[in-house]
Amino acid sequence: MLEYAQAKKVLDEYGIRSVESAYVGAADEAVAFSDGDRIVLKLISDKAVHKTKEGLVKLDLKGEDEISAAFRYLEDRGRKLRPYKILAQKMAESGVEIIIGGNTDAQFGRMLLIGLGGIYVETFKDVELRLCPITKADAKNMLESLRSGKVITHGGASTKMVANLLFSVSKLLIEHEEISELDLNPVIVREGSYDVVDIRMIK
Amino acid sequence: MKARYDLRTMLKPKSVAIIGASRNPDKVGHIILQNYLSAGYSGKLYPINPNADEILGLRAYKSVLDIKRDSIDLAVVAIPAELTPQALNDCGKAGIRNVVVVSGGFAEVGNGALQDKLKDICDKYGIAMIGPNCLGLMDTRSRIDTLFLPSYKISRPFIGRVSFVSQSGAVGSTILDIISSEGIGLSKFISYGNAVCVDEVDILEYLMADDETDVIVMYIEGIKRGKEFVEVARKLGKKKPVVILKAGRTDAGVTAAHSHTAALAGNYATQEAIFRQFGFTVAKDLDELLDYAKIFASDPEPKGNRVSIITNGGGTGVLTTDAVASSRSLVLSQLANETRAALAKTMPALVNVTNPLDLAGDADAKRYGDALTAVSADENTDILIVIALFQTPGADSKVAAELVHQKGDMDKPMVVISVGSDYTGLHKKILESGGVPVYESPSAAAKALEALFEYGRFRDRKP
């Protein structure tokens, strides 16, 4: 798996916006990163696949005391999950959580996926798949075909924004042959903006 | 992409050798020869059998190598598996470049080595082979018929513009048997079995260019050449409607994956997504396959999604209204004022002029005709669903004939829903042989119309 910072760089190449983030080695580094904003602390380890379920994500932290306490908690949990790192991210504004992903089919090649994300993705499996590269029309059609399409965007500018995002991810998957699997989960979508909050890029 | 094989010659041969033709009516080779004769194939037929001089009135040859005066466009091989390599070799030496091997007993029963031998011989001589382990080919226009199914056991379809491709012989023969009774006219039938040389990609490529084929209906179990399949599908989807049934929908063999995406993108899901991406209509079972095939075969592309319903049964009208309203893409139309005025003049007082338009149980051919004339011209109607319940006092063969007549004049898609047993079945036949697709349930009709509408939308979509 690509390290978070590297993965973020790949997204940057395609203008795919992900939340501001940095690895922090100590509680005061996390506080400095926050700079007064609400932040999230995540423990990143190959031994922890479902970070949220395992309680390795501390959300909505503000102020020195709260941030330091959360950092120390994760550090403590990390003892059993070595090697690990702690990632600090600016808290994304709330919105609809979706998943955008990529996969490599042995026979057909790169597949692009979108679905209603977060905790819903495994339950409802409301996802749409397309073979890459997709066209702009394919991107729009993916959104229209989702049962939850209207929950994600209401047409107009937002639909175009998510369609463009899908188009960019398709391009990324085609051009980066070394990346065999990709999860952007969740991507938080709001009217007029979005943030990729978590990235898994597998070589 | 240049075609690997010349399937045109294979389907339009001027001369055919039948290796394994036999005087014994129980033998596959006998049935095939008999079928060629029954179908009225007009090319030259050469029965090949080392132990006969004459079969079914035709001079028989010991080997294809003995036919000196003619070149053979197609050889059909119907002999035991272990004798097939020798026969294929003879074909190669005799300059025959198209061969259908109907015989089984190869990779499908674990005999991969024997199958590899066939492949080597084909490669050596540049032979295009269909099979082994298949039913082979049927072309209703050139009247070739390599099927080894006795004609009394299976209805042969009439000439039409739907081509049907089936990897499996069993599914192929079932569908072939049914489509004639469903009013679907056939152009070509290709069952390609183990796909040693000619595979689904070659066949789709050929049918894409074939001007006798308007609709492609396909049953497959696997795709051999993924990248090439995609290349053809990308072009084909925009050109002709393809209805596809892929076996293995519930494949549970998806192993634990690293990411959510990989876990959600299983084998069937991936293939189905690709089919849809290129505009193919995906059927989930044989019933759906036929339902979709039927509508693409007989109805034009709708200009929009607004549906008007004409019925002679109130309840069925309501059920159909529900099916349309709950469909993903269809909506009920609002009849235009002019249409309502026209209907008010021709309909009796008991008919409430609205959508669904309930003509009442005593509706006869004239009332159906008047209603259809008005509604088919309605500017707010893109699609017509006509419910004809033949159990009612007014409905008879004249109604069926009127529906056929109306459909012939119409440039909008129209389907009929008709539910019932023997008497209804008779009228269903009249309707379907007149080019009117008939469905047995509102939901089946709505699903088929939705597929037709969605395909039109796909075809008109800019990239």
XYZ file of C-alpha atoms in Angstrom:
666
model
C 0.000 0.000 0.000
C 1.171 3.482 -0.820
C 1.923 5.666 2.140
C -0.688 8.341 2.740
C 1.503 11.296 1.788
C 2.561 9.617 -1.465
C -1.005 8.668 -2.279
C -2.133 12.222 -1.668
C 0.519 13.421 -4.087
C -0.890 11.183 -6.817
C -4.335 12.683 -6.242
C -2.850 16.183 -6.373
C -1.482 15.452 -9.861
C -5.076 15.107 -11.085
C -6.447 18.036 -9.134
C -8.361 15.671 -6.859
C -8.869 17.516 -3.614
C -8.110 15.746 -0.367
C -8.201 17.212 3.109
C -5.094 18.947 4.427
C -3.059 16.424 6.376
C 0.313 15.650 7.955
C 1.945 12.880 9.915
C 2.523 13.895 13.502
C 5.121 12.357 15.789
C 4.121 14.042 19.012
C 1.100 15.631 20.671
C 2.445 19.171 20.297
C 2.978 18.612 16.555
C -0.698 17.707 16.303
C -1.672 20.835 18.202
C 0.509 22.962 15.957
C -1.047 21.352 12.853
C -4.530 22.180 14.155
C -3.691 25.866 14.417
C -7.069 26.480 16.019
C -9.073 24.336 13.519
C -10.933 21.135 14.309
C -8.873 18.102 13.374
C -9.000 14.320 13.100
C -6.288 11.946 14.298
C -5.955 8.522 12.672
C -3.706 5.649 13.483
C -2.315 4.182 10.268
C -1.031 0.631 10.399
C -1.074 -2.291 7.981
C -2.422 -4.349 10.862
C -5.558 -2.210 11.116
C -7.839 -2.447 8.087
C -11.071 -0.988 9.453
C -9.797 2.025 11.355
C -13.194 3.349 12.380
C -14.509 0.010 13.623
C -11.391 -0.539 15.655
C -11.635 2.890 17.277
C -8.472 4.186 15.662
C -10.014 7.382 14.360
C -10.561 10.307 16.714
C -12.888 12.856 15.204
C -13.639 16.511 15.747
C -10.783 17.408 18.077
C -10.218 20.972 19.183
C -7.868 22.658 21.643
C -4.615 21.507 23.149
C -6.104 19.247 25.847
C -8.456 17.326 23.592
C -5.870 16.867 20.867
C -3.128 15.780 23.242
C -5.381 13.286 25.007
C -6.453 11.749 21.699
C -2.866 11.556 20.510
C -1.783 9.769 23.673
C -4.694 7.339 23.387
C -3.737 6.401 19.820
C -0.078 6.128 20.788
C -1.094 3.680 23.474
C -3.207 1.633 21.042
C -0.332 1.714 18.574
C 1.939 -0.356 20.773
C 0.236 -3.513 19.525
C 0.032 -2.340 15.919
C 3.624 -1.463 15.187
C 4.819 -0.162 12.843
C 2.296 2.650 12.805
C 2.017 6.350 12.151
C -0.440 8.948 13.340
C -2.020 11.102 10.687
C -3.556 14.463 11.482
C -6.179 15.848 9.126
C -8.223 18.993 9.116
C -11.826 18.089 9.890
C -13.861 18.086 6.663
C -17.207 19.843 6.682
C -20.074 17.409 6.823
C -21.859 16.175 3.696
C -22.801 12.940 1.960
C -20.153 10.245 2.203
C -19.436 8.366 -0.990
C -16.827 5.870 -2.112
C -14.940 6.163 -5.362
C -12.638 3.304 -6.150
C -10.585 1.529 -8.718
C -9.884 -2.122 -9.273
C -8.019 -4.235 -11.794
C -9.940 -7.009 -13.469
C -7.577 -9.676 -14.766
C -9.496 -9.946 -18.028
C -10.782 -6.484 -18.795
C -8.441 -4.095 -16.997
C -9.185 -1.025 -14.937
C -12.622 -0.707 -13.377
C -13.966 2.437 -11.736
C -16.541 2.312 -8.965
C -18.797 4.797 -7.230
C -21.259 4.150 -4.426
C -22.919 5.598 -1.417
C -20.074 5.267 1.005
C -19.054 5.210 4.595
C -20.898 2.653 6.653
C -23.510 2.055 3.910
C -21.299 0.668 1.221
C -21.141 -2.930 2.435
C -24.795 -2.967 3.487
C -26.613 -1.600 0.455
C -23.975 -2.343 -2.158
C -25.480 0.447 -4.236
C -22.536 0.825 -6.562
C -21.940 1.475 -10.233
C -18.951 0.113 -12.120
C -17.459 1.119 -15.434
C -14.480 0.065 -17.460
C -11.817 2.771 -17.762
C -11.314 5.042 -19.535
C -14.801 6.436 -19.096
C -16.341 9.258 -21.090
C -17.932 12.350 -19.523
C -21.321 10.850 -20.429
C -20.382 7.587 -18.679
C -19.521 9.583 -15.560
C -22.903 11.295 -15.544
C -24.640 8.032 -16.297
C -22.914 6.357 -13.328
C -24.447 8.918 -11.001
C -27.871 8.658 -12.635
C -27.813 4.879 -12.392
C -27.158 4.765 -8.664
C -30.285 4.283 -6.611
C -28.776 6.814 -4.227
C -27.766 9.175 -7.032
C -30.155 11.873 -5.893
C -28.885 11.606 -2.325
C -25.357 12.297 -3.528
C -26.016 15.255 -5.815
C -29.077 17.151 -6.898
C -28.048 17.734 -10.494
C -26.562 20.927 -11.849
C -23.148 22.036 -10.675
C -22.706 19.306 -8.051
C -23.456 16.516 -10.504
C -20.969 17.998 -12.900
C -18.399 18.257 -10.099
C -18.719 14.590 -9.097
C -18.793 13.539 -12.763
C -15.552 15.438 -13.319
C -14.071 13.797 -10.242
C -14.971 10.353 -11.636
C -13.448 11.300 -14.953
C -10.204 12.354 -13.203
C -10.022 9.127 -11.189
C -10.516 7.114 -14.392
C -7.638 9.024 -15.939
C -5.482 8.377 -12.883
C -6.216 4.650 -13.034
C -5.293 4.458 -16.702
C -2.098 6.472 -16.350
C -0.823 4.917 -13.112
C -0.358 1.295 -14.057
C 1.409 0.581 -10.774
C -1.754 1.211 -8.761
C -3.858 -1.931 -8.844
C -6.528 -0.988 -6.320
C -7.796 2.295 -5.023
C -10.314 3.335 -2.387
C -11.234 6.954 -1.862
C -13.517 6.290 1.052
C -15.082 8.403 2.186
C -15.239 11.284 -0.199
C -17.437 13.921 1.428
C -19.669 15.654 -1.099
C -21.396 18.958 -0.441
C -23.192 21.412 -2.680
C -20.374 22.823 -4.774
C -17.408 21.148 -3.059
C -15.972 17.839 -1.944
C -13.073 16.427 0.076
C -11.348 13.083 -0.177
C -10.954 12.112 3.456
C -9.305 8.714 3.289
C -7.144 7.094 0.646
C -6.035 3.518 0.151
C -3.807 3.008 -2.846
C -2.511 -0.492 -3.374
C 0.398 -1.269 -5.657
C -9.147 -4.911 -35.874
C -8.959 -7.237 -38.864
C -11.309 -10.200 -38.775
C -9.457 -13.401 -37.977
C -11.881 -15.616 -39.864
C -14.181 -15.412 -42.853
C -17.497 -16.251 -41.236
C -19.432 -15.027 -44.245
C -18.292 -17.945 -46.364
C -19.044 -20.212 -43.459
C -22.658 -19.045 -43.322
C -23.155 -18.649 -47.064
C -21.326 -21.679 -48.461
C -21.845 -22.721 -52.058
C -20.864 -26.272 -51.233
C -20.944 -28.303 -48.043
C -19.321 -31.605 -47.154
C -20.930 -33.554 -44.343
C -18.354 -35.820 -42.781
C -20.102 -38.644 -41.000
C -23.241 -38.523 -43.139
C -24.934 -41.825 -42.641
C -27.713 -43.986 -44.017
C -28.713 -44.797 -40.466
C -31.479 -42.335 -39.463
C -30.358 -42.464 -35.816
C -26.926 -41.051 -36.593
C -26.190 -37.361 -36.160
C -24.640 -37.263 -39.617
C -27.864 -38.529 -41.137
C -29.980 -35.926 -39.354
C -27.704 -33.113 -40.466
C -27.827 -34.183 -44.091
C -31.575 -34.676 -43.863
C -31.960 -31.188 -42.383
C -29.986 -29.629 -45.214
C -32.285 -31.354 -47.665
C -35.438 -30.416 -45.742
C -34.396 -26.794 -45.405
C -34.013 -26.570 -49.147
C -30.326 -25.710 -49.205
C -29.541 -24.846 -52.795
C -25.767 -25.348 -52.815
C -23.974 -28.616 -53.474
C -23.987 -31.300 -50.798
C -21.273 -33.904 -50.426
C -21.943 -36.697 -47.936
C -18.684 -38.237 -46.702
C -18.777 -41.840 -45.516
C -16.183 -44.522 -46.215
C -18.797 -47.262 -46.246
C -21.537 -45.918 -48.486
C -21.893 -45.019 -52.140
C -25.123 -43.145 -51.843
C -26.947 -41.486 -48.957
C -30.404 -39.934 -49.179
C -30.133 -39.969 -52.938
C -26.794 -38.161 -53.030
C -23.505 -39.631 -54.190
C -21.323 -40.271 -51.140
C -17.532 -39.924 -51.026
C -15.040 -41.853 -48.938
C -13.092 -38.724 -48.003
C -13.159 -35.012 -48.736
C -9.947 -35.668 -50.666
C -11.975 -37.607 -53.226
C -14.029 -34.581 -54.248
C -11.905 -33.450 -57.139
C -14.192 -31.325 -59.227
C -15.382 -28.812 -56.698
C -13.943 -26.712 -53.913
C -15.753 -27.108 -50.629
C -16.722 -23.943 -48.736
C -17.742 -25.681 -45.524
C -17.257 -29.065 -43.928
C -19.445 -30.284 -41.094
C -17.786 -32.924 -38.952
C -20.089 -35.319 -37.094
C -17.995 -38.331 -36.207
C -16.594 -39.660 -32.929
C -14.039 -37.387 -31.241
C -11.048 -39.673 -31.753
C -11.584 -39.720 -35.535
C -11.972 -35.965 -35.786
C -8.271 -34.976 -36.073
C -7.865 -37.213 -39.126
C -10.969 -35.767 -40.765
C -9.815 -32.244 -39.997
C -6.423 -33.009 -41.480
C -8.115 -34.257 -44.658
C -10.097 -31.013 -44.789
C -6.878 -29.049 -44.520
C -5.256 -31.032 -47.334
C -8.365 -30.671 -49.473
C -8.171 -26.895 -49.102
C -11.298 -26.582 -46.969
C -10.949 -23.503 -44.756
C -14.245 -23.527 -42.848
C -15.176 -26.405 -40.594
C -17.895 -26.956 -38.020
C -17.143 -29.753 -35.572
C -20.354 -30.721 -33.831
C -18.819 -33.782 -32.159
C -18.307 -33.720 -28.412
C -15.700 -35.557 -26.335
C -13.009 -32.914 -26.007
C -12.053 -30.442 -23.262
C -15.610 -30.500 -21.891
C -15.010 -34.079 -20.734
C -11.398 -33.505 -19.755
C -9.870 -34.484 -23.072
C -7.861 -31.307 -23.561
C -5.062 -33.069 -25.439
C -7.379 -34.127 -28.255
C -8.760 -30.602 -28.441
C -5.224 -29.187 -28.690
C -4.650 -31.484 -31.655
C -7.596 -29.888 -33.465
C -6.207 -26.460 -32.699
C -2.801 -27.403 -34.119
C -4.331 -28.698 -37.345
C -6.448 -25.546 -37.715
C -3.387 -23.360 -37.182
C -1.364 -25.390 -39.652
C -3.875 -25.022 -42.490
C -5.486 -21.733 -41.490
C -8.834 -23.396 -40.889
C -11.643 -21.447 -39.216
C -13.299 -23.982 -36.955
C -16.515 -23.646 -35.001
C -16.744 -26.038 -32.086
C -16.080 -28.728 -31.153
C -19.003 -29.705 -28.969
C -21.581 -27.413 -30.523
C -24.735 -27.298 -32.589
C -23.053 -25.208 -35.233
C -24.787 -22.921 -37.654
C -28.123 -22.029 -39.120
C -28.818 -19.299 -41.631
C -32.437 -18.902 -42.619
C -31.520 -17.210 -45.895
C -28.701 -19.423 -47.189
C -30.608 -22.337 -45.603
C -27.632 -24.016 -44.075
C -28.434 -26.019 -40.996
C -25.760 -28.018 -39.199
C -28.016 -28.732 -36.246
C -28.296 -32.395 -35.440
C -31.784 -32.038 -34.027
C -34.479 -33.877 -35.965
C -36.920 -31.399 -37.477
C -39.929 -33.039 -35.829
C -38.430 -32.344 -32.408
C -37.700 -28.674 -32.801
C -39.590 -25.941 -34.601
C -37.424 -24.221 -37.159
C -37.740 -20.433 -36.956
C -38.918 -18.280 -39.830
C -36.766 -15.788 -41.694
C -36.135 -12.600 -39.764
C -33.495 -10.153 -38.631
C -32.499 -11.426 -35.184
C -29.287 -13.375 -34.872
C -28.812 -15.643 -31.939
C -25.455 -16.645 -30.503
C -25.134 -19.356 -27.885
C -22.083 -20.929 -26.417
C -24.213 -23.741 -25.085
C -25.941 -26.129 -27.427
C -28.656 -27.002 -24.934
C -29.686 -23.416 -24.236
C -29.326 -22.714 -27.919
C -31.721 -25.418 -29.013
C -34.251 -24.505 -26.317
C -34.337 -20.907 -27.421
C -34.371 -21.836 -31.067
C -37.395 -24.001 -30.384
C -39.214 -21.213 -28.546
C -38.413 -18.179 -30.670
C -40.503 -19.309 -33.602
C -43.545 -19.507 -31.341
C -42.735 -16.086 -29.892
C -42.862 -14.524 -33.312
C -39.159 -13.756 -33.462
C -37.786 -14.158 -36.962
C -34.263 -15.503 -37.202
C -31.375 -14.430 -39.363
C -28.552 -16.578 -38.023
C -28.020 -19.038 -35.243
C -24.479 -19.726 -34.122
C -23.643 -22.181 -31.371
C -19.896 -22.253 -30.924
C -19.234 -24.703 -28.100
C -15.669 -24.993 -26.902
C -14.572 -21.990 -28.981
C -11.202 -23.414 -29.948
C -10.852 -21.118 -32.972
C -13.951 -19.042 -33.595
C -15.093 -17.394 -30.371
C -17.678 -14.833 -29.297
C -15.502 -11.908 -30.355
C -15.200 -13.208 -33.934
C -18.922 -13.875 -34.069
C -19.933 -10.461 -32.723
C -17.596 -8.773 -35.146
C -19.177 -10.641 -38.015
C -22.754 -9.953 -36.902
C -21.970 -6.280 -36.351
C -21.195 -5.966 -40.058
C -23.867 -8.397 -41.249
C -26.641 -6.485 -43.009
C -29.130 -9.289 -42.444
C -28.845 -8.843 -38.685
C -30.596 -6.008 -36.825
C -30.638 -7.477 -33.318
C -28.137 -9.758 -31.590
C -29.248 -12.077 -28.828
C -26.536 -13.838 -26.924
C -26.091 -16.495 -24.271
C -22.564 -16.856 -22.937
C -20.801 -18.616 -20.135
C -17.436 -16.946 -20.332
C -15.468 -14.459 -22.336
C -12.151 -15.663 -23.643
C -10.522 -12.488 -24.912
C -11.491 -9.641 -22.614
C -9.646 -6.782 -24.287
C -10.804 -7.735 -27.779
C -14.337 -8.232 -26.536
C -14.324 -4.683 -25.186
C -12.981 -3.361 -28.470
C -15.848 -4.932 -30.418
C -18.510 -4.188 -27.794
C -17.625 -0.498 -27.783
C -18.497 -0.218 -31.490
C -21.257 -2.793 -31.587
C -23.365 -1.244 -28.812
C -23.787 1.975 -30.757
C -24.646 0.104 -33.927
C -27.110 -2.640 -33.020
C -29.092 -3.682 -29.963
C -27.522 -6.616 -28.150
C -29.449 -8.627 -25.581
C -27.188 -10.746 -23.434
C -27.609 -13.441 -20.825
C -24.453 -14.351 -18.986
C -24.458 -17.476 -16.860
C -22.723 -17.433 -13.508
C -24.505 -14.467 -11.996
C -24.271 -15.788 -8.498
C -20.626 -16.735 -8.666
C -19.620 -16.752 -5.046
C -16.000 -17.326 -5.842
C -14.884 -13.811 -5.041
C -11.997 -14.233 -2.678
C -11.194 -11.945 0.180
C -9.959 -8.730 -1.298
C -7.762 -5.934 -0.072
C -10.105 -3.055 -0.717
C -13.815 -2.306 -0.620
C -13.710 -1.676 -4.325
C -12.239 -5.069 -5.152
C -14.781 -6.784 -2.932
C -17.668 -4.957 -4.592
C -16.386 -5.458 -8.125
C -16.965 -9.204 -8.411
C -16.645 -11.103 -11.640
C -20.277 -10.973 -12.727
C -20.734 -7.399 -11.512
C -17.744 -6.345 -13.583
C -18.962 -8.065 -16.728
C -22.502 -6.818 -16.317
C -21.178 -3.282 -15.834
C -19.158 -3.569 -19.032
C -22.152 -4.895 -20.987
C -24.262 -1.985 -19.789
C -21.519 0.537 -20.399
C -21.578 -0.395 -24.075
C -25.352 -0.355 -24.298
C -26.062 -4.090 -24.116
C -29.364 -5.083 -22.545
C -28.645 -7.557 -19.756
C -31.184 -10.337 -19.186
C -31.224 -12.205 -15.900
C -32.845 -15.382 -17.204
C -34.173 -16.993 -20.374
C -37.606 -15.386 -20.003
C -36.108 -11.930 -19.926
C -33.835 -12.806 -22.829
C -36.871 -13.649 -24.975
C -38.885 -10.680 -23.704
C -36.132 -8.291 -24.694
C -35.349 -10.052 -27.966
C -38.979 -9.755 -28.971
C -39.289 -6.029 -28.438
C -36.046 -5.170 -30.209
C -37.125 -7.382 -33.091
C -40.491 -5.711 -33.605
C -40.582 -2.189 -32.203
C -38.933 1.053 -33.336
C -36.966 3.232 -30.965
C -39.361 5.455 -28.986
C -38.978 9.224 -29.249
C -39.635 9.605 -25.541
C -40.779 7.779 -22.423
C -44.489 8.732 -22.208
C -46.747 5.692 -22.197
C -50.444 5.496 -23.021
C -52.419 2.439 -22.001
C -55.501 1.137 -23.797
C -57.356 -1.720 -22.136
C -60.495 -3.807 -22.184
C -60.068 -4.788 -18.554
C -60.060 -2.247 -15.741
C -57.976 -4.217 -13.253
C -55.266 -5.137 -15.733
C -55.209 -1.470 -16.748
C -54.471 -0.462 -13.180
C -51.779 -3.131 -12.776
C -50.168 -1.901 -15.977
C -50.369 1.685 -14.768
C -48.510 0.578 -11.629
C -45.868 -1.244 -13.653
C -45.253 1.819 -15.809
C -45.280 4.274 -12.909
C -42.821 2.200 -10.887
C -40.431 1.699 -13.781
C -37.169 3.602 -13.676
C -37.590 5.465 -16.895
C -41.183 5.300 -18.157
C -43.953 7.749 -17.274
C -47.682 7.867 -17.982
C -48.737 10.309 -20.664
C -51.341 13.023 -20.389
C -53.457 12.753 -23.502
C -53.530 16.006 -25.479
C -56.804 17.932 -25.758
C -57.207 17.137 -29.467
C -56.816 13.428 -28.718
C -59.399 13.616 -25.964
C -61.783 15.431 -28.254
C -61.295 12.830 -30.986
C -61.891 10.005 -28.504
C -64.956 11.689 -27.048
C -66.487 11.577 -30.543
C -65.770 7.897 -31.256
C -66.032 6.268 -27.842
C -69.358 5.315 -26.255
C -70.455 7.235 -23.171
C -69.281 4.556 -20.735
C -65.658 5.050 -21.772
C -63.895 7.559 -19.556
C -61.393 9.398 -21.763
C -58.248 9.245 -19.676
C -55.005 7.265 -19.378
C -55.378 4.308 -18.941
C -58.139 4.327 -21.503
C -60.603 1.635 -20.454
C -62.559 0.547 -23.529
C -64.730 -1.762 -21.374
C -65.357 -5.482 -21.684
C -67.540 -5.229 -24.765
C -64.831 -3.436 -26.777
C -64.744 -4.826 -30.305
C -62.372 -4.378 -33.233
C -63.924 -1.044 -34.213
C -63.568 0.440 -30.745
C -59.952 -0.742 -30.510
C -59.310 0.664 -33.959
C -60.794 4.073 -33.169
C -58.925 4.271 -29.870
C -55.599 3.279 -31.448
C -56.003 5.678 -34.345
C -56.473 8.560 -31.923
C -53.878 7.588 -29.323
C -51.141 6.641 -31.801
C -51.450 10.147 -33.277
C -51.380 11.772 -29.822
C -48.531 14.266 -29.496
C -48.029 13.428 -25.818
C -47.710 9.688 -26.410
C -44.397 8.018 -27.284
C -45.253 4.395 -26.467
C -48.502 2.379 -26.530
C -49.428 -0.537 -24.334
C -52.568 -2.292 -25.476
C -54.221 -4.765 -23.162
C -56.323 -7.300 -25.004
C -58.051 -9.797 -22.756
C -59.606 -12.315 -25.075
C -61.866 -13.745 -22.355
C -64.101 -10.672 -22.721
C -67.300 -10.762 -24.818
C -66.077 -8.209 -27.378
C -62.568 -9.514 -28.073
C -62.103 -11.966 -30.934
C -59.870 -12.577 -33.944
C -61.045 -9.324 -35.507
C -59.533 -7.457 -32.570
C -56.242 -9.301 -33.098
C -56.321 -8.486 -36.811
C -57.087 -4.829 -36.068
C -54.132 -4.622 -33.667
C -51.817 -6.114 -36.291
C -53.148 -3.652 -38.857
C -52.721 -0.674 -36.514
C -49.204 -1.723 -35.549
C -48.247 -1.860 -39.204
C -49.216 1.779 -39.675
C -47.548 3.009 -36.517
C -44.131 4.612 -36.107
C -44.312 4.368 -32.305
C -43.513 1.246 -30.296
C -46.555 -0.768 -29.309
C -46.849 -3.915 -27.223
C -49.817 -6.033 -26.258
C -50.493 -7.595 -22.887
C -52.634 -10.674 -23.144
C -53.091 -13.226 -20.403
C -54.935 -16.490 -20.736
C -54.834 -20.065 -21.973
C -55.861 -21.758 -25.257
C -58.105 -19.174 -26.915
C -55.730 -16.395 -25.870
C -52.761 -18.433 -27.061
C -54.275 -18.649 -30.518
C -54.645 -14.888 -30.678
C -51.201 -14.348 -29.278
C -49.945 -16.300 -32.294
C -51.919 -14.120 -34.702
C -50.527 -11.002 -33.058
C -46.930 -12.159 -32.901
C -46.802 -13.499 -36.410
C -48.116 -10.089 -37.394
C -45.160 -8.402 -35.725
C -46.862 -7.347 -32.490
C -44.911 -8.360 -29.385
C -47.188 -9.894 -26.762
C -46.396 -10.076 -23.041
C -48.078 -12.113 -20.388
C -47.675 -9.634 -17.566
C -47.642 -5.858 -17.138
C -44.240 -6.009 -15.461
C -42.678 -7.984 -18.322
C -44.095 -5.493 -20.838
C -42.877 -2.502 -18.826
C -39.412 -3.996 -18.412
C -39.102 -4.676 -22.128
C -40.243 -1.170 -23.028
C -37.832 0.288 -20.521
C -34.992 -1.650 -22.154
C -36.052 -0.369 -25.577
C -36.216 3.212 -24.318
C -32.902 2.982 -22.461
C -31.154 1.575 -25.509
C -32.426 4.431 -27.653
C -31.208 6.894 -25.080
C -27.825 5.189 -24.989
C -27.526 5.233 -28.755
C -28.376 8.936 -28.953
C -26.037 9.879 -26.115
C -22.996 11.967 -26.908
C -19.715 10.513 -25.627
